[in-house]
Coordinates of C-alpha atoms and ligand atoms in Angstrom, one line a residue:
M1 CA 18.2 20.3 17.9
N2 CA 20.0 20.3 14.8
I3 CA 23.8 20.5 15.4
Q4 CA 24.8 20.5 11.7
A5 CA 22.5 23.5 11.2
L6 CA 23.8 25.2 14.2
L7 CA 27.4 24.6 13.3
S8 CA 26.9 25.6 9.6
N9 CA 25.3 28.9 10.5
K10 CA 28.0 30.0 13.1
I11 CA 30.9 28.7 10.7
S12 CA 29.3 30.6 7.6
K13 CA 29.4 33.8 9.5
A14 CA 32.9 33.2 10.7
L15 CA 33.9 32.6 7.0
I16 CA 32.2 35.8 5.8
M17 CA 34.1 37.6 8.4
A18 CA 37.3 35.8 7.3
G19 CA 36.8 37.4 3.8
A20 CA 34.9 34.3 2.0
P21 CA 32.2 35.0 -0.3
I22 CA 28.7 34.9 1.2
D23 CA 27.4 31.8 -0.5
S24 CA 30.5 29.6 0.5
D25 CA 29.8 26.2 1.5
A26 CA 31.8 25.1 4.8
K27 CA 30.7 21.6 4.2
I28 CA 29.9 20.6 7.8
R29 CA 29.8 16.8 8.2
Q30 CA 29.6 14.2 11.1
S31 CA 32.9 12.8 11.8
A32 CA 33.5 9.3 10.6
K33 CA 35.9 8.5 13.6
S34 CA 36.0 10.1 17.1
Q35 CA 39.5 11.1 16.8
F36 CA 38.4 13.7 14.2
G37 CA 36.0 15.1 16.8
D38 CA 32.2 15.1 16.4
Y39 CA 32.0 17.2 13.3
Q40 CA 34.4 18.3 10.5
V41 CA 34.5 21.4 8.3
N42 CA 35.6 20.1 4.8
G43 CA 35.0 23.3 2.7
I44 CA 38.0 25.2 3.7
M45 CA 40.4 24.0 1.1
A46 CA 38.0 24.8 -1.9
I47 CA 37.2 28.3 -0.4
A48 CA 40.8 29.2 0.2
K49 CA 41.3 28.3 -3.6
I50 CA 38.8 30.9 -4.6
L51 CA 40.5 33.5 -2.3
A52 CA 43.8 32.3 -3.4
I53 CA 45.2 32.0 0.0
P54 CA 46.8 29.0 1.8
P55 CA 44.0 26.8 3.4
R56 CA 45.5 26.7 6.8
Q57 CA 45.7 30.5 6.9
L58 CA 42.1 30.7 6.0
A59 CA 41.3 27.9 8.7
K60 CA 43.2 30.0 11.5
K61 CA 41.3 33.0 10.6
V62 CA 38.0 31.2 10.6
I63 CA 38.5 29.7 14.0
N64 CA 39.3 33.2 15.5
F65 CA 35.9 34.4 14.4
I66 CA 34.0 31.4 15.3
D67 CA 31.5 32.0 18.0
L68 CA 30.8 28.5 19.5
K69 CA 32.3 28.8 23.0
D70 CA 29.5 26.9 24.9
V71 CA 28.9 24.5 22.3
T72 CA 32.4 23.0 21.7
S73 CA 35.3 21.8 24.1
K74 CA 37.9 21.9 21.2
I75 CA 38.4 23.1 17.8
E76 CA 41.6 22.0 15.9
I77 CA 43.0 22.4 12.5
V78 CA 44.4 19.1 10.8
G79 CA 45.9 18.2 7.6
P80 CA 45.8 20.6 4.6
G81 CA 43.1 22.7 6.2
F82 CA 40.5 20.5 7.8
I83 CA 38.8 21.9 11.0
N84 CA 37.8 19.3 13.5
I85 CA 35.1 20.3 16.2
F86 CA 34.6 18.5 19.5
L87 CA 31.3 19.1 21.3
N88 CA 31.1 20.3 24.9
R89 CA 29.8 17.5 27.2
Q90 CA 28.2 20.0 29.3
W91 CA 26.4 21.5 26.5
L92 CA 25.3 18.0 25.2
A93 CA 23.8 17.2 28.7
M94 CA 21.9 20.6 28.6
Q95 CA 20.4 19.9 25.4
I96 CA 19.1 16.5 26.3
D97 CA 17.7 17.9 29.6
Q98 CA 16.1 20.4 27.5
I99 CA 14.4 17.9 25.2
L100 CA 13.3 16.0 28.0
I101 CA 11.3 18.7 29.5
A102 CA 8.7 18.3 26.5
P103 CA 9.8 15.2 24.9
K104 CA 6.9 14.8 22.4
R105 CA 8.6 16.5 19.5
L106 CA 12.1 15.3 20.5
G107 CA 13.5 18.7 20.5
I108 CA 12.8 19.3 17.0
A109 CA 12.5 23.1 15.9
S110 CA 9.2 24.0 14.2
V111 CA 9.4 24.5 10.5
L112 CA 7.9 26.9 8.1
P113 CA 4.8 24.7 7.1
Q114 CA 4.7 23.7 3.4
T115 CA 1.7 22.2 1.5
V116 CA 3.1 19.0 0.1
V117 CA 1.3 16.7 -2.3
V118 CA 2.6 13.1 -2.1
D119 CA 1.5 11.0 -5.0
Y120 CA 1.9 7.2 -3.9
S121 CA 0.6 3.8 -3.9
S122 CA -1.6 4.5 -7.0
P123 CA -2.8 1.0 -8.1
N124 CA -5.2 0.4 -11.2
V125 CA -8.8 -0.5 -10.8
A126 CA -10.0 -4.0 -11.4
K127 CA -6.5 -5.3 -10.9
E128 CA -5.2 -6.7 -7.6
M129 CA -2.2 -4.8 -6.1
H130 CA 0.9 -6.7 -6.6
V131 CA 4.4 -6.7 -5.0
G132 CA 5.3 -3.8 -7.5
H133 CA 2.9 -1.5 -5.5
L134 CA 4.7 -2.3 -2.3
R135 CA 7.6 0.1 -2.6
S136 CA 5.6 3.1 -3.6
T137 CA 2.9 2.4 -0.9
I138 CA 5.4 1.9 2.1
I139 CA 8.2 4.3 0.9
G140 CA 5.3 7.2 0.3
D141 CA 3.9 6.6 3.5
V142 CA 7.2 7.1 5.3
I143 CA 7.5 10.4 3.7
V144 CA 3.9 11.4 4.6
R145 CA 4.5 10.5 8.2
T146 CA 7.8 12.3 8.3
L147 CA 6.5 15.4 6.8
T148 CA 3.5 15.4 9.0
F149 CA 5.6 15.0 12.2
L150 CA 7.6 17.9 11.1
G151 CA 4.6 19.9 10.8
H152 CA 4.0 20.3 7.2
N153 CA 0.6 20.2 5.7
V154 CA 0.5 16.9 3.8
I155 CA -1.9 15.9 1.1
R156 CA -1.8 12.1 0.2
A157 CA -2.8 11.7 -3.4
N158 CA -3.7 8.0 -4.4
H159 CA -3.5 8.5 -8.1
I160 CA -5.5 5.4 -8.9
G161 CA -5.9 4.3 -12.6
D162 CA -9.7 4.5 -12.7
W163 CA -10.2 6.0 -16.3
G164 CA -9.5 4.9 -19.8
T165 CA -10.6 2.4 -22.5
Q166 CA -10.4 -0.6 -20.2
F167 CA -13.8 0.6 -18.5
G168 CA -15.6 0.5 -21.8
M169 CA -14.0 -3.1 -22.2
L170 CA -15.1 -4.0 -18.9
I171 CA -18.7 -2.6 -19.4
A172 CA -18.9 -4.4 -22.8
Y173 CA -18.0 -7.7 -21.3
L174 CA -20.5 -7.4 -18.5
E175 CA -23.0 -6.7 -21.0
K176 CA -21.9 -9.7 -23.2
V177 CA -22.1 -12.2 -20.4
Q178 CA -25.2 -10.7 -19.0
H179 CA -23.5 -10.2 -15.6
N180 CA -25.7 -7.2 -14.3
N181 CA -25.1 -7.5 -10.7
L182 CA -21.5 -6.7 -9.5
D183 CA -22.5 -6.8 -5.8
D184 CA -21.3 -10.4 -5.3
M185 CA -17.8 -9.8 -7.0
T186 CA -14.6 -9.8 -5.4
L187 CA -11.3 -8.1 -6.7
S188 CA -10.0 -11.4 -7.9
D189 CA -13.2 -12.3 -9.7
L190 CA -12.7 -8.9 -11.4
E191 CA -9.2 -9.6 -12.6
V192 CA -10.4 -12.7 -14.2
F193 CA -13.1 -10.8 -15.8
Y194 CA -10.5 -8.2 -16.9
R195 CA -8.7 -10.8 -18.7
A196 CA -11.4 -12.2 -20.5
A197 CA -12.5 -8.7 -21.6
Q198 CA -9.2 -8.0 -22.9
K199 CA -9.1 -11.1 -24.9
N200 CA -12.4 -10.3 -26.7
Y201 CA -11.2 -6.8 -27.3
D202 CA -8.1 -7.9 -28.8
E203 CA -9.7 -10.8 -30.9
N204 CA -13.1 -9.4 -31.9
E205 CA -13.4 -6.1 -33.8
E206 CA -17.1 -5.6 -33.3
F207 CA -16.5 -6.1 -29.5
A208 CA -13.6 -3.6 -29.5
Q209 CA -15.9 -1.2 -31.3
R210 CA -18.8 -1.7 -28.7
S211 CA -16.2 -1.1 -26.0
R212 CA -15.2 2.1 -27.5
A213 CA -18.7 3.4 -27.7
Y214 CA -19.1 2.7 -24.0
V215 CA -16.0 4.6 -23.2
V216 CA -17.7 7.7 -24.9
K217 CA -20.7 7.1 -23.2
L218 CA -19.0 6.8 -19.9
Q219 CA -17.3 10.1 -20.7
V220 CA -20.4 12.1 -21.5
G221 CA -21.9 10.8 -18.2
D222 CA -24.4 8.1 -19.2
E223 CA -26.0 7.1 -15.8
Q224 CA -25.7 3.3 -16.4
C225 CA -22.3 3.4 -17.3
R226 CA -21.2 5.6 -14.4
K227 CA -22.9 3.3 -12.0
I228 CA -21.0 0.3 -13.1
W229 CA -17.8 2.4 -13.3
R230 CA -18.3 3.5 -9.6
Q231 CA -18.9 -0.1 -8.6
L232 CA -15.7 -1.3 -10.2
V233 CA -13.7 1.3 -8.4
D234 CA -15.3 0.6 -5.2
I235 CA -14.8 -3.2 -5.4
T236 CA -11.2 -2.5 -6.0
M237 CA -10.6 0.2 -3.5
T238 CA -12.5 -1.8 -0.6
Q239 CA -10.2 -4.7 -1.2
N240 CA -7.0 -2.5 -1.4
Q241 CA -8.0 -0.8 1.8
I242 CA -7.5 -4.1 3.5
S243 CA -3.9 -4.2 2.3
Y244 CA -3.3 -0.7 3.4
N245 CA -4.7 -1.5 6.9
R246 CA -2.7 -4.7 7.2
L247 CA 0.5 -2.8 6.2
H248 CA -0.1 -0.1 8.8
V249 CA -0.3 2.5 5.8
T250 CA -2.0 5.8 6.5
L251 CA -4.1 5.9 3.3
T252 CA -7.8 5.9 3.5
K253 CA -10.5 6.1 1.1
N254 CA -10.5 9.9 1.5
D255 CA -7.2 9.9 -0.2
I256 CA -8.3 8.6 -3.5
M257 CA -7.4 11.1 -6.3
G258 CA -7.7 9.1 -9.4
E259 CA -7.2 9.8 -12.9
S260 CA -10.8 10.2 -13.5
I261 CA -11.1 13.6 -11.7
Y262 CA -8.9 15.2 -14.3
N263 CA -11.0 14.1 -17.2
P264 CA -13.1 17.3 -17.5
M265 CA -10.0 19.4 -17.6
L266 CA -8.4 17.5 -20.7
P267 CA -10.1 19.4 -23.6
G268 CA -9.2 22.7 -22.2
I269 CA -5.6 21.7 -21.6
V270 CA -5.1 20.3 -25.1
A271 CA -6.8 23.5 -26.6
D272 CA -4.6 25.9 -24.5
L273 CA -1.3 23.9 -25.4
K274 CA -2.3 24.3 -29.0
A275 CA -3.1 28.0 -28.4
Q276 CA 0.3 28.6 -26.8
G277 CA 2.0 26.7 -29.7
I278 CA 3.3 24.0 -27.6
A279 CA 1.1 21.5 -28.9
V280 CA 0.6 20.9 -32.8
E281 CA -1.6 18.6 -35.0
N282 CA 0.3 16.1 -36.7
T283 CA -1.3 13.4 -39.0
G284 CA -4.7 13.7 -37.0
A285 CA -3.1 13.5 -33.7
T286 CA -2.1 16.3 -31.3
M287 CA 1.6 16.1 -30.3
V288 CA 4.1 18.0 -28.4
F289 CA 7.6 18.1 -29.8
F290 CA 10.6 18.5 -27.5
N291 CA 13.0 20.4 -29.4
E292 CA 15.6 20.4 -26.8
H293 CA 15.8 16.4 -26.9
K294 CA 17.0 14.5 -29.7
N295 CA 17.0 10.8 -29.7
K296 CA 20.0 8.5 -30.8
A297 CA 19.0 8.9 -34.4
G298 CA 19.0 12.7 -34.2
K299 CA 15.3 12.8 -34.3
T300 CA 13.4 15.1 -32.2
K301 CA 11.5 13.5 -29.3
A302 CA 7.8 13.8 -29.2
V303 CA 4.6 12.6 -27.5
V304 CA 0.9 12.3 -28.5
I305 CA -1.5 14.1 -26.0
Q306 CA -4.6 13.4 -28.0
K307 CA -5.1 10.6 -30.5
K308 CA -6.7 10.9 -33.8
D309 CA -9.9 9.4 -32.4
G310 CA -10.1 12.0 -29.7
G311 CA -8.9 9.9 -26.8
Y312 CA -6.6 11.3 -24.3
L313 CA -3.4 9.7 -22.9
Y314 CA -1.8 8.9 -19.5
I315 CA 0.4 12.0 -19.9
T316 CA -2.4 14.3 -20.9
T317 CA -4.1 13.4 -17.6
D318 CA -0.7 13.8 -15.6
I319 CA -0.3 17.4 -17.0
A320 CA -3.9 18.2 -16.0
C321 CA -3.1 16.7 -12.6
V322 CA 0.0 18.7 -11.8
K323 CA -1.6 21.7 -12.9
Y324 CA -4.5 21.0 -10.4
R325 CA -2.2 20.2 -7.6
C326 CA -0.5 23.3 -8.0
E327 CA -3.4 25.8 -8.9
T328 CA -6.1 24.1 -6.8
L329 CA -4.3 22.3 -3.9
N330 CA -1.7 25.3 -3.7
A331 CA 1.2 22.9 -3.4
D332 CA 4.5 24.1 -2.6
R333 CA 6.2 20.7 -3.3
I334 CA 4.9 17.7 -5.3
L335 CA 6.4 14.3 -4.7
Y336 CA 5.8 11.3 -7.0
Y337 CA 6.5 7.8 -5.8
T338 CA 6.8 5.6 -8.9
D339 CA 9.5 3.1 -10.1
S340 CA 12.3 4.5 -12.4
R341 CA 10.6 3.4 -15.5
Q342 CA 8.2 6.2 -15.2
H343 CA 11.0 8.7 -15.0
Q344 CA 11.0 9.9 -18.7
H345 CA 7.1 10.0 -18.5
L346 CA 7.2 12.5 -15.6
M347 CA 10.0 14.5 -17.0
Q348 CA 7.9 15.0 -20.2
T349 CA 5.0 15.8 -18.3
W350 CA 6.7 18.5 -16.1
N351 CA 8.5 20.0 -19.1
I352 CA 5.2 20.6 -21.0
A353 CA 3.3 21.8 -17.6
R354 CA 6.4 24.3 -17.0
K355 CA 6.4 25.6 -20.4
A356 CA 2.8 26.2 -20.5
G357 CA 3.3 28.2 -17.2
Y358 CA 1.1 25.8 -15.2
I359 CA 3.7 25.5 -12.4
P360 CA 5.6 28.5 -11.0
E361 CA 9.5 28.3 -10.6
S362 CA 8.9 28.2 -6.9
V363 CA 7.0 25.0 -6.8
S364 CA 9.3 21.9 -6.6
L365 CA 8.4 18.7 -8.6
E366 CA 10.3 15.7 -7.6
H367 CA 10.4 12.2 -8.7
H368 CA 11.4 10.1 -5.9
M369 CA 12.0 7.0 -8.0
F370 CA 12.9 3.5 -6.9
G371 CA 14.2 0.2 -8.3
M372 CA 12.7 -3.2 -8.4
M373 CA 12.6 -6.0 -6.2
L374 CA 14.5 -8.9 -7.4
D375 CA 14.7 -12.7 -6.9
K376 CA 17.8 -14.5 -6.0
D377 CA 18.9 -14.7 -9.5
G378 CA 18.5 -11.1 -10.1
K379 CA 15.3 -11.4 -12.2
P380 CA 12.1 -9.3 -11.2
L381 CA 10.2 -11.1 -8.5
K382 CA 7.4 -13.3 -9.8
T383 CA 5.4 -16.3 -9.0
R384 CA 6.6 -19.7 -10.1
T385 CA 4.4 -19.4 -13.3
G386 CA 5.7 -16.1 -14.0
G387 CA 2.8 -13.9 -13.0
N388 CA 2.9 -11.0 -10.6
I389 CA 2.9 -11.8 -7.0
K390 CA -0.4 -10.5 -5.4
L391 CA 0.4 -8.3 -2.6
A392 CA -2.1 -10.0 -0.3
D393 CA -0.5 -13.4 -0.9
F394 CA 3.0 -12.0 -0.1
L395 CA 2.0 -10.5 3.3
D396 CA 0.3 -13.8 4.2
E397 CA 3.8 -15.4 3.5
A398 CA 5.3 -12.9 5.6
I399 CA 3.0 -13.5 8.5
K400 CA 3.5 -17.4 8.2
R401 CA 7.2 -17.0 8.3
A402 CA 7.1 -14.6 11.2
D403 CA 4.7 -17.1 13.1
K404 CA 7.7 -19.8 12.7
L405 CA 10.2 -17.3 14.1
I406 CA 8.2 -16.2 16.8
R407 CA 5.7 -18.8 18.1
E408 CA 8.4 -21.3 19.8
K409 CA 10.1 -18.5 21.7
N410 CA 6.8 -17.2 23.1
L411 CA 4.8 -20.4 24.0
D412 CA 3.5 -19.0 27.2
M413 CA 2.1 -15.8 25.7
P414 CA -1.7 -15.3 25.4
A415 CA -2.8 -16.3 22.0
E416 CA -4.2 -12.9 21.1
E417 CA -0.9 -11.2 22.0
L418 CA 1.0 -13.6 20.2
K419 CA -1.2 -13.1 17.0
Q420 CA -0.6 -9.4 17.3
L421 CA 3.2 -9.9 17.7
V422 CA 3.4 -12.2 14.8
N423 CA 1.7 -9.6 12.7
T424 CA 3.7 -6.7 13.9
I425 CA 6.9 -8.8 13.2
G426 CA 5.8 -10.2 9.8
I427 CA 4.8 -6.8 8.5
G428 CA 7.4 -4.9 10.0
A429 CA 10.1 -7.2 8.6
V430 CA 8.7 -6.8 5.1
K431 CA 8.6 -3.2 5.3
Y432 CA 11.9 -2.6 7.1
A433 CA 13.9 -4.7 4.7
D434 CA 12.6 -2.7 2.0
L435 CA 13.0 0.8 3.7
S436 CA 16.3 0.1 4.8
K437 CA 17.7 -0.1 1.1
N438 CA 18.7 2.9 -0.7
R439 CA 15.4 3.3 -2.9
T440 CA 17.1 4.4 -6.0
T441 CA 18.6 0.8 -6.8
D442 CA 17.1 -2.7 -7.3
Y443 CA 17.5 -5.2 -4.5
I444 CA 17.5 -8.7 -4.0
F445 CA 14.7 -9.9 -1.8
N446 CA 15.3 -12.4 0.8
W447 CA 13.0 -13.8 3.5
D448 CA 15.6 -15.2 5.8
N449 CA 17.7 -11.9 5.8
M450 CA 14.8 -9.9 7.0
L451 CA 13.6 -12.3 9.8
T452 CA 16.6 -12.5 11.7
F453 CA 17.5 -10.9 15.0
D454 CA 21.1 -10.0 13.7
G455 CA 21.7 -6.8 11.8
N456 CA 19.7 -4.0 10.4
T457 CA 16.5 -5.7 10.5
A458 CA 12.8 -5.1 12.0
P459 CA 13.4 -8.0 14.6
Y460 CA 16.5 -6.6 15.9
M461 CA 15.2 -3.1 16.1
L462 CA 12.0 -4.1 17.9
Y463 CA 14.3 -6.3 20.3
A464 CA 16.5 -3.3 21.0
Y465 CA 13.5 -1.2 21.8
I466 CA 12.2 -3.6 24.2
R467 CA 15.5 -4.0 25.8
V468 CA 15.6 -0.2 26.6
I469 CA 11.9 0.1 28.0
S470 CA 12.6 -3.2 30.0
I471 CA 15.2 -1.1 32.3
F472 CA 12.4 1.2 33.3
K473 CA 9.9 -1.7 33.6
R474 CA 12.0 -4.0 35.6
A475 CA 13.0 -1.3 38.1
A476 CA 9.5 0.3 38.3
I477 CA 10.9 3.5 37.3
D478 CA 8.7 6.4 36.5
E479 CA 10.3 8.9 33.9
T480 CA 8.9 11.9 35.9
S481 CA 11.1 10.8 38.9
L482 CA 14.3 11.6 37.0
T483 CA 14.8 15.1 38.3
M484 CA 18.6 15.5 38.8
P485 CA 20.3 17.3 35.8
L486 CA 22.1 15.2 33.5
V487 CA 26.0 14.9 33.8
I488 CA 28.2 13.2 31.1
N489 CA 31.5 11.7 32.2
E490 CA 32.1 8.6 30.2
D491 CA 32.9 8.5 26.4
C492 CA 30.3 6.1 25.6
E493 CA 27.7 8.5 27.2
A494 CA 28.9 11.3 25.2
I495 CA 28.7 9.3 21.8
L496 CA 25.3 8.1 22.7
A497 CA 24.2 11.6 23.6
T498 CA 25.6 13.1 20.5
R499 CA 23.8 10.5 18.4
L500 CA 20.6 11.2 20.2
L501 CA 20.8 14.8 19.3
Q502 CA 21.3 13.8 15.6
F503 CA 17.6 12.8 15.2
E504 CA 16.7 16.1 13.7
E505 CA 19.6 16.1 11.3
T506 CA 18.3 12.7 10.1
I507 CA 14.8 13.3 9.9
T508 CA 15.5 16.4 8.0
I509 CA 17.5 14.6 5.3
V510 CA 14.6 12.0 5.1
A511 CA 12.1 15.0 4.5
R512 CA 14.2 16.6 1.9
D513 CA 15.3 13.5 -0.1
G514 CA 12.7 11.1 0.6
T515 CA 15.2 8.4 1.8
P516 CA 13.7 6.1 4.6
H517 CA 17.0 4.2 4.5
V518 CA 18.7 7.3 6.1
M519 CA 16.4 7.0 9.2
C520 CA 17.0 3.1 9.3
I521 CA 20.7 3.5 9.5
Y522 CA 20.4 6.2 12.1
L523 CA 18.1 4.1 14.3
Y524 CA 20.4 0.7 13.8
N525 CA 23.4 2.8 14.8
L526 CA 21.5 4.5 17.8
A527 CA 20.5 0.9 18.9
V528 CA 24.1 -0.4 18.5
L529 CA 25.6 2.5 20.4
F530 CA 23.0 1.9 23.2
S531 CA 24.2 -1.6 23.5
S532 CA 27.6 -0.5 24.0
F533 CA 26.7 2.0 26.5
Y534 CA 24.5 -0.5 28.3
E535 CA 27.5 -2.9 28.4
H536 CA 30.1 -0.4 29.7
C537 CA 28.0 1.8 32.0
P538 CA 26.0 0.4 34.8
I539 CA 22.7 2.2 35.0
L540 CA 20.8 1.0 38.0
N541 CA 24.1 0.0 39.8
A542 CA 25.7 3.2 39.1
T543 CA 27.9 4.6 41.8
N544 CA 25.9 7.7 42.6
K545 CA 22.3 8.9 42.2
Q546 CA 23.0 11.6 39.7
T547 CA 24.9 9.1 37.5
C548 CA 22.1 6.8 37.7
H549 CA 19.5 9.6 36.8
S550 CA 21.8 10.7 34.0
R551 CA 22.0 7.2 32.4
L552 CA 18.3 6.5 32.8
K553 CA 17.8 10.0 30.9
L554 CA 20.0 8.7 28.2
A555 CA 18.0 5.5 28.1
L556 CA 14.7 7.2 28.2
L557 CA 15.5 9.5 25.3
T558 CA 17.0 6.4 23.3
A559 CA 13.5 4.7 23.8
K560 CA 11.5 7.7 22.8
T561 CA 13.9 8.2 19.7
L562 CA 13.6 4.6 18.5
K563 CA 9.9 4.5 18.9
Q564 CA 9.4 7.9 17.1
G565 CA 11.9 6.9 14.4
L566 CA 10.2 3.6 13.8
D567 CA 6.8 5.3 13.8
T568 CA 7.9 7.7 10.9
L569 CA 8.9 4.5 9.2
G570 CA 5.5 3.1 9.7
I571 CA 6.7 0.2 11.9
Q572 CA 4.9 -0.7 14.9
T573 CA 6.7 -1.5 18.2
V574 CA 5.8 -4.2 20.8
E575 CA 6.3 -4.0 24.5
R576 CA 7.7 -7.6 25.0
M577 CA 8.5 -10.7 23.2
Ligands
LIG601 N1 -1.2 3.9 -11.9 C1 0.0 4.0 -12.2 C2 0.7 2.6 -12.1 O1 0.2 1.7 -11.6 C3 0.9 5.0 -11.3 C4 0.5 6.3 -11.2 C5 1.6 7.1 -10.6 N2 1.3 8.6 -10.5 C6 1.1 9.4 -11.5 N3 0.7 10.6 -11.2 N4 1.3 9.2 -12.8 O2 1.7 2.4 -12.7

């Protein structure tokens, strides 16, 4: 049930009947305060201005045409021309009963399925994942889960950095130190290796030349080079898969779509861009000039898509990649989860791809960028020595801290269950702390804030969930026994019911904007409302059976909504703690 959509639809019709232009936006919003009703129509003033009539007059006309008899209990005009809408409690009760008949989808209407490619995580080969990859990995995964739940066809694209000059360098270094058996190597060995190779490359021209020769060999498909390359990718992604599993992220090896797969497309792309007059040769390199963009000095911005020596660049690969996603994967939407520093890169990529006619107007390209994790001094989060914090170490730390928080409180819990609980809380806390922030800005990372039972945190949410389900457990109530129709008499029942019915509105926003924090706010608010309902409305000791059943039904749907909401956030729940 999407109340906002229902009201928008009905009120738009009423607006048109009242003489407003067809594309008028009624601006229906959830009311911030209960005295303003449940929803507000905020668009009347702007539309009245276009029609050149007094807003209150338009509001009156609209109200006369609104066809919402069963849905609302009261519609009133206030102030200069706002319309407040109060929902009918009987209608609310019926909607909840309806959802509980088949609660699996929580009453969410089916969507017109789209094919959505989600580009996320995307670490680089031969390097360990660090905290910088955390946000892309977990935010991207929320959107994957959300779109999947809504019924879309989702393609996870782990665009790993598995191509480029660094592989020539690594192969040359392996040869130099005569290390021809990679089997016993771990990813952290590889990282040390990488640094040594880089040093040789920077300091020794002869080594650099050999590295470049290996890149060419790799590119033309030399058997031995390919074999080493494949092993490097494999070592990296086997290790990364462990982090994905620990993070309860849905990525698997099947989702790897690295830069290398676009390599065969690159010569054709450059040739085509030249033929179309989009790219030009300039002092030996091939470049694209953006005539519409000038930099501060008034010079036209430009990018290189092929270097003098024939090598291709990150952007060339991304042009091929977006074309592939559109033409071969048939994407309707392509979402990129990378930090804001890559925004210009993506804008340039899409600009070229659109100009070249690779992406039809109808396909939506969206950069769902995010800010950085900062330390308490507002600097990017680093190790004490200034290096990148490895993701694996970071997760170990989370578990250690969760253990400290949880163990004492659960001394009588079986060891295996306790371990599971600590894990769920530790990982859940890190994820939730991140997801609950508006992704577009930087945020200050703080272990203590995320591992507390107060406020909008994972421990609070998990505890709130347990509290609801324990009502059913304690009284040994089976949900199928709740046969009496729901009635709503008290204010706190009505408020809770309305909030429950706003799940679809919430998840629709998350799917549209890629904003997990909207779901976090919703779930937190739901948990708080449940708390006050629980305080004011006795459930098992209700005065009559129908009230008892009604309240149990509200509790039941609260539990299911919390669970499903947390699930779309990739946060696991526990049954007790
Ligand atoms: N590998 C890149 C990095 O670690 C991220 C790739 C993002 N996706 C893309 N299509 N460029 O920064």
